[in-house]
Structures are given as C-alpha cells and as structure tokens.
PDB file of C-alpha atoms in Angstrom:
ATOM      1  CA  MET G   1      57.284 131.145  85.060  1.00 45.00           C
ATOM      2  CA  ALA G   2      56.725 134.829  84.227  1.00 43.00           C
ATOM      3  CA  ASP G   3      57.523 136.082  87.728  1.00 48.00           C
ATOM      4  CA  ARG G   4      60.772 134.097  87.705  1.00 46.00           C
ATOM      5  CA  ARG G   5      62.152 135.631  84.512  1.00 45.00           C
ATOM      6  CA  ARG G   6      65.253 137.841  84.609  1.00 45.00           C
ATOM      7  CA  GLY G   7      64.464 141.435  85.274  1.00 42.00           C
ATOM      8  CA  THR G   8      60.952 140.843  86.574  1.00 44.00           C
ATOM      9  CA  PRO G   9      60.042 141.747  90.160  1.00 42.00           C
ATOM     10  CA  GLY G  10      60.464 138.790  92.470  1.00 45.00           C
ATOM     11  CA  TYR G  11      62.943 137.003  90.224  1.00 48.00           C
ATOM     12  CA  ASP G  12      65.322 134.796  92.207  1.00 55.00           C
ATOM     13  CA  GLU G  13      68.744 134.031  90.721  1.00 59.00           C
ATOM     14  CA  ASP G  14      69.014 130.815  92.746  1.00 64.00           C
ATOM     15  CA  PHE G  15      65.528 129.549  91.921  1.00 72.00           C
ATOM     16  CA  THR G  16      65.333 125.965  90.634  1.00 77.00           C
ATOM     17  CA  TYR G  17      62.456 123.710  89.780  1.00 81.00           C
ATOM     18  CA  VAL G  18      64.456 120.655  90.830  1.00 85.00           C
ATOM     19  CA  SER G  19      63.456 119.648  94.340  1.00 88.00           C
ATOM     20  CA  PRO G  20      66.412 118.487  96.469  1.00 89.00           C
ATOM     21  CA  VAL G  21      64.023 116.220  98.390  1.00 91.00           C
ATOM     22  CA  VAL G  22      62.966 114.340  95.243  1.00 91.00           C
ATOM     23  CA  LYS G  23      66.519 114.297  93.884  1.00 92.00           C
ATOM     24  CA  TYR G  24      68.223 112.832  96.945  1.00 92.00           C
ATOM     25  CA  LEU G  25      65.298 110.581  97.826  1.00 93.00           C
ATOM     26  CA  LEU G  26      65.606 108.973  94.393  1.00 93.00           C
ATOM     27  CA  PHE G  27      69.381 108.727  94.829  1.00 94.00           C
ATOM     28  CA  THR G  28      69.015 107.050  98.254  1.00 93.00           C
ATOM     29  CA  PHE G  29      66.366 104.693  96.901  1.00 91.00           C
ATOM     30  CA  ASN G  30      68.640 103.586  94.055  1.00 93.00           C
ATOM     31  CA  PHE G  31      71.761 103.449  96.217  1.00 94.00           C
ATOM     32  CA  ILE G  32      70.117 100.950  98.595  1.00 93.00           C
ATOM     33  CA  PHE G  33      69.121  98.643  95.746  1.00 92.00           C
ATOM     34  CA  TRP G  34      72.536  99.163  94.139  1.00 93.00           C
ATOM     35  CA  ILE G  35      74.140  97.706  97.282  1.00 94.00           C
ATOM     36  CA  ILE G  36      71.613  94.838  97.239  1.00 93.00           C
ATOM     37  CA  ALA G  37      72.555  94.144  93.617  1.00 92.00           C
ATOM     38  CA  LEU G  38      76.249  93.960  94.553  1.00 93.00           C
ATOM     39  CA  VAL G  39      75.445  91.486  97.334  1.00 93.00           C
ATOM     40  CA  MET G  40      73.376  89.350  94.933  1.00 91.00           C
ATOM     41  CA  VAL G  41      76.186  89.233  92.377  1.00 91.00           C
ATOM     42  CA  SER G  42      78.731  88.375  95.077  1.00 91.00           C
ATOM     43  CA  ILE G  43      76.580  85.547  96.461  1.00 89.00           C
ATOM     44  CA  GLY G  44      75.946  84.209  92.958  1.00 85.00           C
ATOM     45  CA  MET G  45      79.660  84.241  92.101  1.00 87.00           C
ATOM     46  CA  TYR G  46      80.584  82.566  95.384  1.00 84.00           C
ATOM     47  CA  ALA G  47      77.925  79.877  94.935  1.00 78.00           C
ATOM     48  CA  ARG G  48      79.063  79.212  91.380  1.00 76.00           C
ATOM     49  CA  MET G  49      82.769  79.065  92.275  1.00 79.00           C
ATOM     50  CA  THR G  50      82.196  76.666  95.168  1.00 73.00           C
ATOM     51  CA  LYS G  51      80.147  74.269  93.038  1.00 63.00           C
ATOM     52  CA  HIS G  52      81.967  70.977  92.611  1.00 51.00           C
ATOM     53  CA  ALA G  53      79.533  69.342  90.210  1.00 44.00           C
ATOM     54  CA  GLU G  54      79.022  70.720  86.734  1.00 47.00           C
ATOM     55  CA  ALA G  55      75.592  69.068  86.625  1.00 47.00           C
ATOM     56  CA  ALA G  56      74.475  71.104  89.624  1.00 45.00           C
ATOM     57  CA  LEU G  57      70.713  71.291  89.878  1.00 51.00           C
ATOM     58  CA  ALA G  58      70.437  69.689  86.449  1.00 50.00           C
ATOM     59  CA  CYS G  59      66.669  69.489  86.833  1.00 50.00           C
ATOM     60  CA  LEU G  60      66.404  73.260  86.501  1.00 53.00           C
ATOM     61  CA  THR G  61      66.616  75.203  83.243  1.00 54.00           C
ATOM     62  CA  VAL G  62      69.068  77.671  84.764  1.00 59.00           C
ATOM     63  CA  ASP G  63      71.447  77.242  87.664  1.00 68.00           C
ATOM     64  CA  PRO G  64      70.162  79.456  90.538  1.00 73.00           C
ATOM     65  CA  SER G  65      73.633  80.928  91.036  1.00 76.00           C
ATOM     66  CA  ILE G  66      73.739  82.077  87.397  1.00 81.00           C
ATOM     67  CA  MET G  67      70.193  83.412  87.665  1.00 84.00           C
ATOM     68  CA  LEU G  68      71.179  85.329  90.794  1.00 86.00           C
ATOM     69  CA  MET G  69      74.168  86.855  89.013  1.00 88.00           C
ATOM     70  CA  VAL G  70      72.131  87.837  85.935  1.00 89.00           C
ATOM     71  CA  VAL G  71      69.402  89.468  88.024  1.00 90.00           C
ATOM     72  CA  GLY G  72      72.051  91.185  90.162  1.00 91.00           C
ATOM     73  CA  VAL G  73      73.907  92.577  87.135  1.00 93.00           C
ATOM     74  CA  LEU G  74      70.695  93.903  85.546  1.00 93.00           C
ATOM     75  CA  MET G  75      69.649  95.412  88.853  1.00 92.00           C
ATOM     76  CA  PHE G  76      73.135  96.930  89.277  1.00 93.00           C
ATOM     77  CA  ILE G  77      72.978  98.605  85.844  1.00 94.00           C
ATOM     78  CA  LEU G  78      69.475  99.991  86.382  1.00 93.00           C
ATOM     79  CA  THR G  79      70.176 101.354  89.860  1.00 93.00           C
ATOM     80  CA  PHE G  80      73.472 102.820  88.623  1.00 93.00           C
ATOM     81  CA  CYS G  81      71.528 104.722  85.969  1.00 93.00           C
ATOM     82  CA  GLY G  82      69.124 105.908  88.650  1.00 92.00           C
ATOM     83  CA  CYS G  83      71.907 107.015  91.037  1.00 93.00           C
ATOM     84  CA  VAL G  84      73.985 108.893  88.454  1.00 93.00           C
ATOM     85  CA  GLY G  85      70.916 110.267  86.702  1.00 92.00           C
ATOM     86  CA  ALA G  86      69.567 111.698  89.956  1.00 91.00           C
ATOM     87  CA  LEU G  87      72.890 113.210  91.059  1.00 90.00           C
ATOM     88  CA  ARG G  88      73.816 114.629  87.644  1.00 90.00           C
ATOM     89  CA  GLU G  89      70.218 115.486  86.735  1.00 89.00           C
ATOM     90  CA  ASN G  90      70.685 113.567  83.508  1.00 92.00           C
ATOM     91  CA  ILE G  91      67.383 113.095  81.676  1.00 93.00           C
ATOM     92  CA  CYS G  92      68.719 110.301  79.437  1.00 94.00           C
ATOM     93  CA  LEU G  93      69.788 108.107  82.360  1.00 94.00           C
ATOM     94  CA  LEU G  94      66.625 108.840  84.297  1.00 94.00           C
ATOM     95  CA  GLN G  95      64.441 107.967  81.303  1.00 94.00           C
ATOM     96  CA  THR G  96      66.383 104.722  80.829  1.00 94.00           C
ATOM     97  CA  PHE G  97      65.798 103.878  84.490  1.00 94.00           C
ATOM     98  CA  CYS G  98      62.100 104.821  84.384  1.00 94.00           C
ATOM     99  CA  ILE G  99      61.314 102.982  81.130  1.00 95.00           C
ATOM    100  CA  SER G 100      63.201  99.869  82.238  1.00 93.00           C
ATOM    101  CA  LEU G 101      61.318  99.729  85.545  1.00 93.00           C
ATOM    102  CA  THR G 102      58.017 100.208  83.721  1.00 94.00           C
ATOM    103  CA  VAL G 103      58.785  97.372  81.279  1.00 94.00           C
ATOM    104  CA  ILE G 104      59.812  95.047  84.131  1.00 92.00           C
ATOM    105  CA  PHE G 105      56.651  95.865  86.071  1.00 92.00           C
ATOM    106  CA  ILE G 106      54.451  95.208  83.018  1.00 93.00           C
ATOM    107  CA  LEU G 107      56.228  91.894  82.315  1.00 91.00           C
ATOM    108  CA  GLN G 108      55.719  90.789  85.918  1.00 88.00           C
ATOM    109  CA  LEU G 109      52.044  91.720  85.695  1.00 89.00           C
ATOM    110  CA  ILE G 110      51.624  89.803  82.429  1.00 91.00           C
ATOM    111  CA  ALA G 111      53.443  86.767  83.868  1.00 85.00           C
ATOM    112  CA  GLY G 112      51.131  86.759  86.903  1.00 82.00           C
ATOM    113  CA  ILE G 113      48.013  86.991  84.734  1.00 86.00           C
ATOM    114  CA  LEU G 114      49.200  84.263  82.347  1.00 85.00           C
ATOM    115  CA  GLY G 115      50.125  82.037  85.294  1.00 78.00           C
ATOM    116  CA  PHE G 116      46.601  82.443  86.675  1.00 79.00           C
ATOM    117  CA  ILE G 117      44.900  81.848  83.314  1.00 84.00           C
ATOM    118  CA  PHE G 118      47.044  78.885  82.312  1.00 80.00           C
ATOM    119  CA  SER G 119      47.261  77.372  85.790  1.00 78.00           C
ATOM    120  CA  ASP G 120      46.864  73.822  84.410  1.00 78.00           C
ATOM    121  CA  THR G 121      49.833  74.291  82.091  1.00 81.00           C
ATOM    122  CA  ALA G 122      51.849  75.789  84.937  1.00 77.00           C
ATOM    123  CA  ARG G 123      50.931  72.813  87.139  1.00 82.00           C
ATOM    124  CA  SER G 124      52.104  70.423  84.394  1.00 84.00           C
ATOM    125  CA  LYS G 125      55.418  72.272  84.125  1.00 84.00           C
ATOM    126  CA  VAL G 126      55.891  72.149  87.892  1.00 84.00           C
ATOM    127  CA  THR G 127      55.107  68.422  87.879  1.00 86.00           C
ATOM    128  CA  ASP G 128      57.744  67.814  85.197  1.00 87.00           C
ATOM    129  CA  MET G 129      60.269  69.867  87.149  1.00 87.00           C
ATOM    130  CA  ILE G 130      59.603  67.970  90.390  1.00 89.00           C
ATOM    131  CA  ASN G 131      59.849  64.596  88.617  1.00 89.00           C
ATOM    132  CA  ASN G 132      63.127  65.688  87.050  1.00 89.00           C
ATOM    133  CA  ALA G 133      64.345  66.805  90.467  1.00 89.00           C
ATOM    134  CA  ILE G 134      63.512  63.357  91.892  1.00 91.00           C
ATOM    135  CA  ILE G 135      65.572  61.732  89.142  1.00 90.00           C
ATOM    136  CA  HIS G 136      68.595  63.927  89.969  1.00 88.00           C
ATOM    137  CA  TYR G 137      68.087  63.776  93.749  1.00 90.00           C
ATOM    138  CA  ARG G 138      71.497  62.212  94.466  1.00 86.00           C
ATOM    139  CA  ASP G 139      73.390  64.245  91.857  1.00 83.00           C
ATOM    140  CA  ASP G 140      73.747  67.436  93.864  1.00 77.00           C
ATOM    141  CA  ILE G 141      73.724  68.089  97.603  1.00 80.00           C
ATOM    142  CA  ASP G 142      71.987  71.471  97.215  1.00 77.00           C
ATOM    143  CA  LEU G 143      69.163  69.913  95.225  1.00 83.00           C
ATOM    144  CA  GLN G 144      68.895  67.136  97.807  1.00 88.00           C
ATOM    145  CA  ASN G 145      68.634  69.638 100.653  1.00 88.00           C
ATOM    146  CA  LEU G 146      66.032  71.636  98.734  1.00 87.00           C
ATOM    147  CA  ILE G 147      63.827  68.586  98.128  1.00 91.00           C
ATOM    148  CA  ASP G 148      64.204  67.391 101.716  1.00 92.00           C
ATOM    149  CA  PHE G 149      63.258  70.827 103.022  1.00 92.00           C
ATOM    150  CA  GLY G 150      60.160  70.934 100.801  1.00 91.00           C
ATOM    151  CA  GLN G 151      59.006  67.462 101.799  1.00 93.00           C
ATOM    152  CA  MET G 152      59.490  68.140 105.502  1.00 92.00           C
ATOM    153  CA  GLU G 153      57.890  71.591 105.304  1.00 90.00           C
ATOM    154  CA  PHE G 154      54.771  70.415 103.458  1.00 91.00           C
ATOM    155  CA  ASP G 155      54.619  66.919 105.008  1.00 91.00           C
ATOM    156  CA  CYS G 156      54.617  65.311 101.584  1.00 93.00           C
ATOM    157  CA  CYS G 157      56.536  62.737  99.580  1.00 94.00           C
ATOM    158  CA  GLY G 158      57.218  62.724  95.850  1.00 91.00           C
ATOM    159  CA  GLY G 159      55.376  64.675  93.183  1.00 90.00           C
ATOM    160  CA  VAL G 160      51.930  63.052  93.020  1.00 90.00           C
ATOM    161  CA  MET G 161      52.525  60.319  95.622  1.00 90.00           C
ATOM    162  CA  TYR G 162      55.328  58.513  97.407  1.00 92.00           C
ATOM    163  CA  THR G 163      55.805  55.894  94.651  1.00 92.00           C
ATOM    164  CA  ASP G 164      57.192  58.643  92.393  1.00 93.00           C
ATOM    165  CA  TRP G 165      60.542  58.007  94.073  1.00 94.00           C
ATOM    166  CA  SER G 166      60.824  54.850  91.978  1.00 92.00           C
ATOM    167  CA  GLN G 167      61.907  57.174  89.147  1.00 92.00           C
ATOM    168  CA  ASN G 168      65.218  57.632  90.936  1.00 92.00           C
ATOM    169  CA  MET G 169      67.823  54.999  90.097  1.00 91.00           C
ATOM    170  CA  TYR G 170      68.699  54.465  93.762  1.00 92.00           C
ATOM    171  CA  PHE G 171      65.083  54.111  94.971  1.00 93.00           C
ATOM    172  CA  ASN G 172      63.810  52.218  91.926  1.00 92.00           C
ATOM    173  CA  CYS G 173      61.805  49.085  92.796  1.00 90.00           C
ATOM    174  CA  ASN G 174      63.149  47.025  89.931  1.00 89.00           C
ATOM    175  CA  ILE G 175      64.209  43.622  91.230  1.00 88.00           C
ATOM    176  CA  VAL G 176      67.571  43.903  89.489  1.00 89.00           C
ATOM    177  CA  ASN G 177      68.370  47.203  91.226  1.00 88.00           C
ATOM    178  CA  PRO G 178      71.478  46.522  93.377  1.00 90.00           C
ATOM    179  CA  SER G 179      71.035  49.664  95.496  1.00 89.00           C
ATOM    180  CA  THR G 180      70.577  49.204  99.250  1.00 89.00           C
ATOM    181  CA  GLU G 181      67.837  51.872  99.005  1.00 90.00           C
ATOM    182  CA  ARG G 182      65.734  49.861  96.556  1.00 91.00           C
ATOM    183  CA  CYS G 183      62.001  50.543  96.996  1.00 92.00           C
ATOM    184  CA  SER G 184      62.746  53.103  99.723  1.00 92.00           C
ATOM    185  CA  VAL G 185      61.988  56.808 100.084  1.00 93.00           C
ATOM    186  CA  PRO G 186      64.153  59.583 101.562  1.00 93.00           C
ATOM    187  CA  PHE G 187      64.163  60.194 105.287  1.00 92.00           C
ATOM    188  CA  SER G 188      62.394  63.530 104.716  1.00 92.00           C
ATOM    189  CA  CYS G 189      59.234  61.569 103.839  1.00 93.00           C
ATOM    190  CA  CYS G 190      59.044  59.989 107.299  1.00 92.00           C
ATOM    191  CA  ILE G 191      56.569  60.954 110.001  1.00 89.00           C
ATOM    192  CA  ILE G 192      58.612  62.094 113.002  1.00 78.00           C
ATOM    193  CA  SER G 193      57.124  62.237 116.496  1.00 61.00           C
ATOM    194  CA  LYS G 194      57.529  65.598 118.195  1.00 47.00           C
ATOM    195  CA  GLU G 195      56.280  64.704 121.654  1.00 41.00           C
ATOM    196  CA  LYS G 196      57.968  66.196 124.702  1.00 39.00           C
ATOM    197  CA  VAL G 197      58.347  64.604 128.135  1.00 37.00           C
ATOM    198  CA  ILE G 198      58.354  66.625 131.384  1.00 39.00           C
ATOM    199  CA  TYR G 199      60.569  65.635 134.315  1.00 38.00           C
ATOM    200  CA  PHE G 200      60.045  66.722 137.918  1.00 39.00           C
ATOM    201  CA  THR G 201      62.159  66.322 141.035  1.00 38.00           C
ATOM    202  CA  ASP G 202      61.166  65.513 144.616  1.00 43.00           C
ATOM    203  CA  THR G 203      64.315  66.702 146.367  1.00 43.00           C
ATOM    204  CA  GLY G 204      62.318  69.224 148.350  1.00 43.00           C
ATOM    205  CA  VAL G 205      58.957  70.904 148.642  1.00 44.00           C
ATOM    206  CA  ASN G 206      60.350  74.337 147.819  1.00 46.00           C
ATOM    207  CA  ILE G 207      62.021  73.100 144.637  1.00 44.00           C
ATOM    208  CA  PHE G 208      58.876  71.279 143.563  1.00 41.00           C
ATOM    209  CA  VAL G 209      56.751  74.403 144.112  1.00 41.00           C
ATOM    210  CA  MET G 210      59.251  76.544 142.221  1.00 43.00           C
ATOM    211  CA  LEU G 211      59.240  74.156 139.305  1.00 41.00           C
ATOM    212  CA  CYS G 212      55.456  74.203 139.214  1.00 42.00           C
ATOM    213  CA  ILE G 213      55.325  77.993 139.275  1.00 42.00           C
ATOM    214  CA  LEU G 214      57.962  78.491 136.598  1.00 44.00           C
ATOM    215  CA  SER G 215      56.691  75.533 134.501  1.00 41.00           C
ATOM    216  CA  VAL G 216      60.205  74.357 133.878  1.00 37.00           C
ATOM    217  CA  TYR G 217      60.523  71.239 131.802  1.00 37.00           C
ATOM    218  CA  VAL G 218      63.199  69.408 129.896  1.00 38.00           C
ATOM    219  CA  SER G 219      62.509  68.005 126.441  1.00 39.00           C
ATOM    220  CA  VAL G 220      63.785  64.516 125.808  1.00 38.00           C
ATOM    221  CA  GLN G 221      65.394  63.989 122.429  1.00 44.00           C
ATOM    222  CA  VAL G 222      64.214  60.740 120.921  1.00 49.00           C
ATOM    223  CA  VAL G 223      66.664  58.776 118.820  1.00 53.00           C
ATOM    224  CA  VAL G 224      65.330  58.971 115.256  1.00 57.00           C
ATOM    225  CA  ASN G 225      65.570  56.069 112.840  1.00 66.00           C
ATOM    226  CA  THR G 226      66.938  57.623 109.643  1.00 69.00           C
ATOM    227  CA  MET G 227      66.186  54.402 107.742  1.00 79.00           C
ATOM    228  CA  CYS G 228      62.453  54.670 108.402  1.00 84.00           C
ATOM    229  CA  GLY G 229      61.788  55.069 104.674  1.00 87.00           C
ATOM    230  CA  LYS G 230      63.369  51.743 103.733  1.00 89.00           C
ATOM    231  CA  GLY G 231      61.077  49.493 101.689  1.00 89.00           C
ATOM    232  CA  MET G 232      58.077  51.837 101.985  1.00 92.00           C
ATOM    233  CA  GLN G 233      57.256  51.608  98.271  1.00 91.00           C
ATOM    234  CA  GLU G 234      56.572  47.909  98.688  1.00 89.00           C
ATOM    235  CA  LEU G 235      53.763  48.648 101.148  1.00 89.00           C
ATOM    236  CA  VAL G 236      50.215  49.491 100.149  1.00 88.00           C
ATOM    237  CA  TYR G 237      49.027  53.083 100.552  1.00 88.00           C
ATOM    238  CA  HIS G 238      47.354  52.812 103.976  1.00 89.00           C
ATOM    239  CA  GLU G 239      50.169  50.728 105.478  1.00 90.00           C
ATOM    240  CA  ALA G 240      52.867  53.098 104.227  1.00 90.00           C
ATOM    241  CA  GLY G 241      50.844  55.998 105.666  1.00 89.00           C
ATOM    242  CA  ASN G 242      51.607  54.748 109.169  1.00 90.00           C
ATOM    243  CA  HIS G 243      55.289  55.507 108.674  1.00 90.00           C
ATOM    244  CA  ILE G 244      55.652  58.124 105.938  1.00 92.00           C
ATOM    245  CA  ASN G 245      53.734  60.979 104.309  1.00 92.00           C
ATOM    246  CA  THR G 246      52.116  59.320 101.306  1.00 91.00           C
ATOM    247  CA  ASN G 247      50.575  62.408  99.660  1.00 91.00           C
ATOM    248  CA  GLY G 248      52.490  64.162  96.906  1.00 90.00           C
ATOM    249  CA  CYS G 249      53.987  67.638  97.229  1.00 92.00           C
ATOM    250  CA  ILE G 250      52.173  69.138  94.228  1.00 90.00           C
ATOM    251  CA  ASP G 251      48.714  68.956  95.796  1.00 88.00           C
ATOM    252  CA  LYS G 252      50.118  70.137  99.120  1.00 89.00           C
ATOM    253  CA  MET G 253      51.718  73.175  97.481  1.00 88.00           C
ATOM    254  CA  VAL G 254      48.531  73.995  95.547  1.00 85.00           C
ATOM    255  CA  ASN G 255      46.497  73.794  98.760  1.00 87.00           C
ATOM    256  CA  TRP G 256      49.047  75.989 100.538  1.00 87.00           C
ATOM    257  CA  ILE G 257      48.825  78.599  97.763  1.00 84.00           C
ATOM    258  CA  HIS G 258      45.018  78.607  97.905  1.00 82.00           C
ATOM    259  CA  SER G 259      45.041  79.049 101.682  1.00 86.00           C
ATOM    260  CA  ASN G 260      47.677  81.810 101.602  1.00 86.00           C
ATOM    261  CA  LEU G 261      46.458  83.982  98.739  1.00 82.00           C
ATOM    262  CA  PHE G 262      46.395  87.112 100.924  1.00 86.00           C
ATOM    263  CA  LEU G 263      49.972  86.468 102.040  1.00 86.00           C
ATOM    264  CA  LEU G 264      51.160  85.939  98.469  1.00 82.00           C
ATOM    265  CA  GLY G 265      49.260  89.037  97.386  1.00 83.00           C
ATOM    266  CA  GLY G 266      51.002  91.018 100.116  1.00 87.00           C
ATOM    267  CA  VAL G 267      54.398  89.748  98.971  1.00 86.00           C
ATOM    268  CA  ALA G 268      53.585  90.664  95.357  1.00 85.00           C
ATOM    269  CA  LEU G 269      52.459  94.120  96.471  1.00 85.00           C
ATOM    270  CA  GLY G 270      55.630  94.506  98.525  1.00 86.00           C
ATOM    271  CA  LEU G 271      57.702  93.773  95.413  1.00 85.00           C
ATOM    272  CA  ALA G 272      55.625  96.111  93.252  1.00 89.00           C
ATOM    273  CA  ILE G 273      55.675  99.149  95.579  1.00 91.00           C
ATOM    274  CA  PRO G 274      59.451  99.858  95.267  1.00 90.00           C
ATOM    275  CA  GLN G 275      59.138  99.667  91.475  1.00 91.00           C
ATOM    276  CA  LEU G 276      56.190 102.067  91.435  1.00 93.00           C
ATOM    277  CA  VAL G 277      57.975 104.439  93.818  1.00 92.00           C
ATOM    278  CA  GLY G 278      61.046 104.419  91.570  1.00 92.00           C
ATOM    279  CA  ILE G 279      58.936 105.098  88.476  1.00 93.00           C
ATOM    280  CA  LEU G 280      57.048 107.930  90.201  1.00 94.00           C
ATOM    281  CA  LEU G 281      60.135 109.659  91.645  1.00 93.00           C
ATOM    282  CA  SER G 282      62.107 109.407  88.413  1.00 94.00           C
ATOM    283  CA  GLN G 283      59.215 110.813  86.361  1.00 94.00           C
ATOM    284  CA  ILE G 284      58.731 113.708  88.797  1.00 94.00           C
ATOM    285  CA  LEU G 285      62.450 114.508  88.666  1.00 93.00           C
ATOM    286  CA  ILE G 286      62.482 114.317  84.852  1.00 94.00           C
ATOM    287  CA  ASN G 287      59.628 116.833  84.636  1.00 93.00           C
ATOM    288  CA  GLN G 288      61.364 119.142  87.102  1.00 93.00           C
ATOM    289  CA  ILE G 289      64.620 119.003  85.128  1.00 92.00           C
ATOM    290  CA  LYS G 290      62.757 119.782  81.910  1.00 90.00           C
ATOM    291  CA  ASP G 291      61.114 122.809  83.546  1.00 89.00           C
ATOM    292  CA  GLN G 292      64.503 123.947  84.840  1.00 88.00           C
ATOM    293  CA  ILE G 293      66.068 123.613  81.366  1.00 86.00           C
ATOM    294  CA  GLU G 294      63.171 125.577  79.876  1.00 86.00           C
ATOM    295  CA  LEU G 295      63.686 128.322  82.474  1.00 83.00           C
ATOM    296  CA  GLN G 296      67.436 128.487  81.804  1.00 82.00           C
ATOM    297  CA  ASN G 297      66.877 128.667  78.038  1.00 82.00           C
ATOM    298  CA  TYR G 298      64.348 131.465  78.473  1.00 78.00           C
ATOM    299  CA  ASN G 299      66.696 133.436  80.727  1.00 76.00           C
ATOM    300  CA  PHE G 300      69.589 132.959  78.288  1.00 75.00           C
ATOM    301  CA  ASN G 301      67.551 134.105  75.288  1.00 76.00           C
ATOM    302  CA  HIS G 302      66.251 137.182  77.125  1.00 72.00           C
ATOM    303  CA  ARG G 303      69.443 138.098  78.964  1.00 69.00           C
ATOM    304  CA  SER G 304      70.209 141.000  76.631  1.00 56.00           C
ATOM    305  CA  ASP G 305      66.611 141.952  75.945  1.00 52.00           C
ATOM    306  CA  PRO G 306      66.456 145.755  76.256  1.00 51.00           C
ATOM    307  CA  TRP G 307      62.823 145.582  77.352  1.00 56.00           C
ATOM    308  CA  ASN G 308      63.689 143.572  80.550  1.00 50.00           C
TER     309      ASN G 308
END
C-alpha cells in the first residue's frame, strides 16, 4: 500500500482495490437468481390462487405452492442483498448474503448426511407419506396426477405392493363398499403394450424400394382398456402380475436411487456450485472493499501531512 499513498511516487488518484470484474460478476450472478426467485414466487401464487380444494395435497406437510413461494421469497431477499451490496459496495449487505449462503449450504450438507445415516427412518417417513397419498388419491387432481406419473414411471403400484390401494375408500375391498372401483387399482398400475406394427404397400416396385430404403413405418395405436385395474386386488399375486405391476413403488424408488447415485451426486454438485461461487465472490469483494476503505482512511489522515 506504501507506493499508493498520497504524495509517494507512483501514486494513482484513481486506484481502487475493488475489481470491476468481481463486482459486476457478483451482481450478474445475483441478478439471474433474483429473476428466478420472482418466477418461483409468481408460479407459487398462481398455483395457490387456482386451487379449488382447500385440502389440496393433504398428504403433504406443506402445500408445494406455499413451499415454492416461501423458497422464492427467501431467495429473492438474499439475491437482493447480493445485487445491492455488490453495486453499492455495501459490506453489511454482502456479509448478510455470504453468511446466509454459508448457513444454507451447511444445512443442506447436514441434511444429506443425516438422510444417509438414518436411511431407515427416512424410508419409514416416505412409506407413511405414500400411504397417506394413497388415502387422499381422489381428493385432489394434482396429487392424483403425481401418483399416476410415479407409478407409470417406475412401473410400480402402491407403496409396498398393489394391495395397499385398499387403504383408499374407493378401492377398498370391504364387501360393504358401494364404490364401482371396489378391489380395483388405478389405471396407472396397468401393464400397457407398446408394440408397433409396420405397414407396407405394393402399389409399385419403386414405392416399395423407397419405403425399404427410408424405413418408413406407421405405428398403430391400440385401443387401451382404462378399466384394466378393476378387481385386481381380488387376484393372487402371480395372477395379478399378468395385468398390472404388483411391486410397490418404495422398493422401485430405492433401487433407482442406488443405480443412479452418480447422477444424483452430479445434481447435488450442480446445486452446490452456485452457492460456493456466490460465497467466494462475495468474500473476495468484501476483502477488496475493506482494503479500499483502509486506503481511503490512510489517505485522509495523511492528506495534510507536511512530510508527504
């Protein structure tokens, strides 16, 4: 700092420790996530306003739309602190942003470690949540679509096995159940054939050759029986397996997680990198601002020094 002091050879009046690259890179970084936060809040508000049922997704502790709004608001506040702090070179706002990101990162790390250590407890909680979702399957269309998507994606049915659907009042196998879906399972449990049929034409040799070269074919859409799950709970396991997926979704999800650990690790790393970048940039900028303040204070105190 000595060669930058007032009156010394090589002193530059416009010298600053604050790097414009770091400053505006941090601002751009926060501005992008600030926009994302606004979008999240908007989607959450829209989803909440368009809900017709107050018991929406009653199986969950928190409505996803509310969770989206809460996360969006917190993210909006943090990124706002980062944007303004970077532009105004405000140490207080930058420290708030940096400390908050650090705390969030540590909490995420602790949650991941605890989830790995107490995997059996986590599995029990997931089982309870899935069973509760089965009970409320007909209560909300969004929940219904979510369960159907999961069962079709993982080729599964129910939590532990397909008979778990008897917990739902509409699919319950009780003899006094008046529902037309008694002892049935949802359509998403059914095994759907995905075969394709190829058609050719013999209207001419040239056309036939062209079709062979281009490998053109037309898929035939088979009419699907949406009532294929009716009465499946009354069948024994191996008989029901000819028509529906009899294995539960919990084991399928656990197997999927075990076989995609590298993918999940990559996703976790992708979420962690922006946080680490934000922490690093904000800390660098804070140190640069402190050095700049120290330089300005030194120059002010020695402005009238007769020896300089």
